XYZ file of C-alpha atoms in Angstrom:
382
model
C 7.688 -10.986 -31.750
C 5.518 -7.761 -32.533
C 7.591 -4.585 -33.036
C 7.074 -1.595 -30.658
C 5.486 1.357 -32.245
C 6.296 4.913 -30.939
C 6.188 8.291 -32.454
C 9.064 10.869 -31.815
C 7.363 12.651 -29.056
C 4.087 10.571 -28.520
C 3.160 7.719 -26.517
C 4.305 4.045 -26.550
C 1.789 1.894 -28.259
C 1.642 -1.788 -27.204
C 0.051 -4.207 -29.642
C -2.063 -7.155 -28.686
C 0.675 -9.664 -29.368
C 3.078 -7.724 -27.097
C 0.444 -7.669 -24.203
C 0.048 -11.405 -24.630
C 3.996 -11.708 -24.580
C 4.073 -9.606 -21.075
C 1.453 -11.710 -19.788
C 3.151 -15.073 -20.679
C 6.467 -13.703 -19.219
C 4.882 -12.721 -15.923
C 2.896 -15.856 -15.643
C 6.190 -17.689 -16.194
C 7.843 -15.738 -13.221
C 4.830 -16.481 -10.988
C 4.944 -20.305 -11.644
C 8.730 -20.489 -11.175
C 8.780 -18.643 -7.666
C 5.488 -20.465 -6.528
C 7.375 -23.737 -7.228
C 10.246 -22.554 -5.350
C 8.696 -21.495 -2.272
C 10.130 -23.426 0.840
C 12.565 -23.377 3.796
C 14.152 -20.120 2.918
C 11.025 -18.283 2.822
C 9.610 -19.871 6.091
C 12.937 -18.985 7.810
C 12.840 -15.552 6.450
C 9.373 -14.555 7.962
C 10.076 -16.296 11.354
C 13.188 -14.235 11.403
C 11.015 -10.979 10.891
C 8.463 -12.100 13.636
C 11.241 -12.941 16.124
C 12.989 -9.572 15.393
C 9.597 -7.602 15.496
C 8.665 -9.467 18.953
C 12.349 -8.579 20.290
C 12.040 -4.876 19.491
C 8.506 -4.654 21.192
C 9.971 -6.438 24.292
C 12.763 -4.023 24.420
C 10.572 -0.901 23.655
C 8.080 -2.033 26.415
C 10.846 -2.819 28.988
C 12.755 0.427 28.386
C 9.787 2.716 29.189
C 10.257 1.352 32.878
C 13.422 3.823 32.644
C 11.357 6.124 30.727
C 12.392 9.093 33.209
C 15.805 9.434 31.688
C 15.371 10.797 28.340
C 17.907 8.654 26.612
C 15.885 5.478 27.757
C 12.769 6.918 26.708
C 13.761 7.682 23.258
C 15.386 4.376 22.851
C 12.288 2.826 23.830
C 10.165 4.824 21.441
C 12.615 3.764 18.728
C 12.225 0.182 19.494
C 8.526 0.395 19.707
C 8.334 2.275 16.193
C 10.589 -0.312 14.624
C 8.133 -3.061 16.232
C 5.074 -1.304 14.874
C 6.325 -0.977 11.539
C 7.510 -4.345 11.059
C 4.356 -5.735 12.443
C 2.063 -3.638 10.035
C 3.994 -3.629 6.863
C 6.400 -6.941 6.594
C 4.294 -8.912 8.871
C 0.781 -8.051 8.794
C -0.006 -6.554 5.190
C 2.007 -9.497 3.428
C 0.551 -12.126 5.830
C -3.069 -10.620 5.228
C -2.271 -10.958 1.470
C -2.015 -14.542 1.831
C 1.674 -14.749 1.152
C 2.313 -17.365 3.703
C -0.922 -19.508 3.413
C 1.049 -22.163 1.684
C 2.820 -22.892 5.028
C -0.434 -23.829 6.721
C 0.781 -22.224 9.908
C -2.358 -21.021 12.008
C -0.399 -17.930 13.258
C 0.072 -16.893 9.660
C -3.228 -17.675 7.943
C -4.299 -14.765 5.963
C -8.059 -15.270 6.921
C -7.596 -14.938 10.704
C -4.479 -12.934 11.169
C -4.908 -9.523 12.988
C -2.502 -6.786 13.122
C -1.384 -4.064 15.624
C -3.329 -1.229 14.460
C -7.007 0.110 14.600
C -8.149 -1.320 11.463
C -9.901 -4.645 11.853
C -8.093 -7.087 9.404
C -11.404 -8.362 7.658
C -12.379 -4.728 6.703
C -8.853 -3.876 5.192
C -8.812 -7.323 3.264
C -11.985 -6.139 1.566
C -10.965 -2.497 0.876
C -7.333 -3.199 0.237
C -6.858 -6.808 -1.182
C -10.102 -6.873 -3.129
C -11.188 -3.431 -4.146
C -7.394 -1.839 -4.610
C -5.575 -4.738 -5.963
C -8.353 -5.886 -8.294
C -9.286 -2.305 -9.574
C -5.916 -0.620 -9.107
C -6.072 3.034 -10.196
C -9.508 2.744 -11.840
C -11.463 5.989 -11.363
C -14.832 4.837 -9.744
C -13.724 1.622 -8.458
C -10.512 2.134 -6.747
C -10.929 4.324 -3.603
C -7.280 4.421 -2.805
C -7.257 7.186 -5.453
C -7.259 9.995 -2.997
C -8.956 7.839 -0.399
C -11.978 10.032 -0.509
C -10.272 13.081 0.750
C -7.435 13.932 -1.587
C -7.012 14.990 -5.219
C -3.953 13.012 -6.457
C -4.867 12.859 -10.032
C -6.036 15.353 -12.735
C -8.930 13.352 -13.605
C -10.484 13.989 -10.118
C -12.506 17.137 -10.429
C -11.448 20.238 -8.862
C -13.426 22.258 -6.463
C -12.635 25.096 -3.968
C -12.434 22.641 -1.018
C -9.177 20.953 -3.155
C -7.252 24.079 -1.940
C -6.836 22.163 1.445
C -5.251 19.203 -0.398
C -1.820 19.389 1.287
C -3.188 19.991 4.683
C -5.661 17.205 4.346
C -2.775 14.833 3.386
C -0.749 16.344 6.480
C -3.330 15.285 8.751
C -4.066 12.015 7.077
C -0.153 11.191 7.426
C -0.452 11.769 11.266
C -3.447 9.750 11.868
C -2.782 7.269 8.861
C -4.002 4.095 10.970
C -7.261 5.758 11.581
C -7.864 6.698 8.008
C -7.172 3.340 6.979
C -9.779 2.074 9.664
C -12.432 4.611 8.026
C -11.717 3.612 4.468
C -14.185 0.748 3.999
C -16.934 3.230 5.499
C -16.733 5.390 2.534
C -17.493 8.397 4.867
C -17.612 10.662 1.745
C -20.705 8.640 0.365
C -22.219 8.698 3.560
C -21.980 12.503 3.809
C -23.684 12.397 0.306
C -26.334 10.240 1.301
C -25.245 7.246 -0.794
C -24.661 5.073 2.042
C -27.123 4.344 4.863
C -26.976 3.368 8.365
C -27.604 -0.430 7.635
C -24.618 -0.322 5.195
C -22.229 0.736 7.851
C -23.600 -0.675 11.136
C -21.728 -4.036 11.022
C -18.639 -1.951 10.063
C -18.631 0.521 12.649
C -19.241 -2.200 15.352
C -16.090 -3.886 14.238
C -14.058 -0.643 14.142
C -15.213 0.260 17.639
C -14.366 -3.179 18.968
C -10.856 -3.144 17.544
C -9.827 0.371 18.000
C -11.168 0.073 21.610
C -8.604 -2.774 22.138
C -5.818 -0.953 20.797
C -6.446 2.345 22.688
C -6.773 0.194 25.896
C -3.461 -1.602 25.205
C -1.454 1.373 24.246
C -2.967 4.125 26.269
C -4.256 2.704 29.356
C -2.630 -1.186 30.190
C 1.008 -0.596 29.212
C 1.157 3.002 30.696
C -0.575 1.577 34.059
C 2.065 -1.235 34.335
C 4.805 1.505 34.506
C 2.960 3.104 37.613
C 4.439 6.528 38.241
C 5.728 6.593 34.607
C 2.145 6.402 33.195
C 2.101 9.580 31.407
C 5.896 8.988 30.123
C 4.817 5.630 28.805
C 1.644 7.160 27.234
C 3.588 9.621 25.609
C 6.062 6.960 24.315
C 3.389 4.778 22.879
C 1.709 7.682 21.312
C 4.993 8.681 19.465
C 5.771 5.307 18.164
C 2.382 5.128 16.674
C 2.850 8.481 15.067
C 6.076 7.390 13.930
C 4.685 4.096 12.438
C 1.892 6.357 10.628
C 4.291 8.817 9.181
C 6.521 5.906 7.750
C 3.616 3.876 6.592
C 1.926 6.737 4.557
C 5.155 7.934 2.963
C 5.957 4.361 1.655
C 2.322 3.729 0.509
C 2.196 7.279 -1.355
C 5.546 6.730 -2.855
C 4.387 3.710 -4.365
C 1.071 4.979 -5.645
C 1.110 8.773 -6.415
C 4.423 10.030 -7.618
C 4.865 11.558 -11.083
C 4.496 9.150 -13.865
C 1.840 6.816 -12.298
C -1.079 6.536 -14.556
C -4.791 6.068 -13.712
C -7.350 4.583 -15.888
C -11.157 4.809 -16.567
C -13.712 2.035 -16.283
C -14.160 1.869 -20.197
C -10.296 1.315 -20.709
C -10.254 -1.746 -18.331
C -13.583 -3.568 -19.385
C -13.051 -7.064 -19.919
C -9.331 -7.057 -19.323
C -7.152 -9.983 -20.368
C -4.554 -11.048 -17.570
C -1.972 -9.297 -19.802
C -3.819 -6.281 -19.928
C -4.167 -6.645 -16.135
C -0.599 -7.021 -15.647
C 0.268 -3.757 -17.831
C -2.324 -1.756 -15.803
C -0.422 -2.982 -12.471
C 3.102 -2.007 -13.988
C 1.700 1.481 -15.184
C -0.258 2.216 -11.928
C 2.639 1.635 -9.504
C 5.983 2.905 -8.559
C 9.241 1.601 -6.867
C 11.679 3.202 -4.287
C 15.325 2.457 -4.437
C 17.169 1.564 -1.174
C 19.237 -0.719 0.872
C 18.035 -4.369 1.793
C 17.183 -2.982 5.454
C 14.985 -0.195 3.649
C 13.357 -2.724 1.788
C 12.693 -4.833 4.912
C 11.518 -1.720 6.840
C 9.079 -0.744 3.716
C 7.538 -4.433 4.022
C 9.121 -4.486 0.447
C 6.577 -2.226 -0.649
C 9.298 -0.427 -1.908
C 8.837 -2.836 -4.663
C 5.498 -1.687 -5.187
C 5.382 -2.733 -8.958
C 6.378 -6.352 -8.240
C 3.750 -6.305 -5.416
C 0.941 -5.306 -7.693
C 1.888 -7.921 -10.094
C 2.182 -10.743 -7.426
C 0.484 -9.502 -4.379
C 0.229 -13.089 -2.997
C 3.918 -13.956 -3.501
C 6.050 -13.522 -0.359
C 7.520 -10.127 -0.419
C 11.033 -11.023 0.262
C 11.011 -12.385 -3.323
C 10.367 -9.244 -4.769
C 13.914 -7.835 -5.051
C 14.941 -11.112 -6.851
C 12.499 -10.763 -9.527
C 12.622 -6.822 -9.916
C 15.538 -7.006 -12.503
C 13.253 -9.372 -14.676
C 10.292 -7.079 -14.677
C 12.199 -4.000 -15.116
C 13.924 -5.846 -18.270
C 10.499 -6.725 -19.546
C 9.383 -3.153 -19.422
C 12.580 -2.162 -21.101
C 12.123 -4.748 -23.792
C 8.431 -3.247 -24.891
C 9.096 0.325 -24.105
C 7.343 0.507 -20.715
C 8.232 3.100 -17.986
C 9.584 1.399 -14.943
C 8.934 4.037 -12.451
C 11.586 4.078 -9.564
C 13.768 6.467 -7.658
C 15.221 7.371 -4.511
C 13.139 8.011 -1.561
C 13.543 11.568 -1.443
C 12.716 12.002 -5.317
C 9.704 9.988 -4.851
C 8.283 11.417 -1.868
C 9.333 15.153 -3.361
C 7.109 14.292 -6.462
C 4.170 13.033 -4.056
C 3.904 16.289 -2.174
C 4.651 18.476 -5.368
C 1.547 16.754 -6.688
C -0.668 17.281 -3.854
C 0.097 20.799 -3.816
C -0.117 21.266 -7.690
C -3.350 19.642 -7.705
C -4.771 21.734 -4.805
C -4.821 24.650 -7.441
C -7.583 25.133 -10.092
C -6.732 23.515 -13.529
C -6.380 26.976 -15.115
C -3.346 27.424 -12.623
C -2.171 23.843 -12.294
C -1.265 23.517 -15.929
C -2.607 20.940 -18.687
C -2.679 17.308 -17.481
C -0.042 14.803 -18.628
C -0.869 12.996 -21.783
C -1.329 9.248 -21.687
C 2.054 7.573 -21.620
C 1.243 4.243 -23.018
C -1.510 3.187 -25.418
C -2.827 -0.281 -25.501
C -4.566 -2.108 -28.406
C -7.457 -3.810 -26.673
C -8.581 -7.163 -27.556
C -11.957 -7.111 -29.525
C -11.502 -3.246 -30.107
C -10.722 -1.623 -33.315
C -9.146 1.315 -31.851
C -6.369 2.015 -29.559
C -7.115 2.933 -25.830
C -4.918 5.355 -24.194
C -3.706 4.585 -20.479
């Protein structure tokens, strides 16, 4: 095995041999888990679906007693849990193809639709393809700031960035709508880089899907409760806000806390599989928590493992996390993890810091890891 090179106060240097070793080890983990998929994974996703439907039925039913504050609060809580499970542990993971091996029509990634305003087909393009293929590559992964926020020093600063924390706050409240508009590339429309023919079909799909969601949550179900229409409407609205707050927080903790690294297109050109794996590990972060916390996060609290293996069932991530962590430690790579309070605090600290001009924000963090690229004579810092 190639020896790890590290200067006393400098970055870790990964040799080509180490990159190949990391890639082979992760390939072995993937093959082992894939070969072991079966009944317990099937039972797991069915149990989550059963729980999600139970919470939704309970929440809808409790709204008929919404004139009593305790029942209204209980209804909102049940609907919030239902929507979080539907979006994160079911919708997100199913649409990654994690359960395509079951050949169950209701869990087919190509036809599944979730309880949010973003059309599934658009999400699969902006998230499954663009984000997971080009993770944290400037100019290719639009999840770096979502076209709105400055979350990395390599993004240029201008006076509009002073509103960074405020933009993040409103994005958090309306996160499902932000996700819906992601594939439009609104900033490119404003700059004239995208024309009407480029977005016409996308807008039609969004209007159709968002219309159904608005009709369901803010017209049909409130109307079914008769004189409690406004109470039910407020309950449904509140549940959607709770889901947005939670989803935003989990996703941002997995992508933007301190220590997460970004990359240039040149650094990632013609990557080997091992180099792609290393980029995923350096560009993601985990959140420590209980089993219930992991379920409610869609196991995106294991964001590192998810980025390595996005199409493996997420309930397997806690099992392989110790192996991934040990692999990082063996090669001197950071395994970015921490409590929810630590990670979300780090995210918001970064949002405030990067709102400031560089002269006030301080110097950017130096590269934490240097990769010796195949076919290159020089080292590339990532």
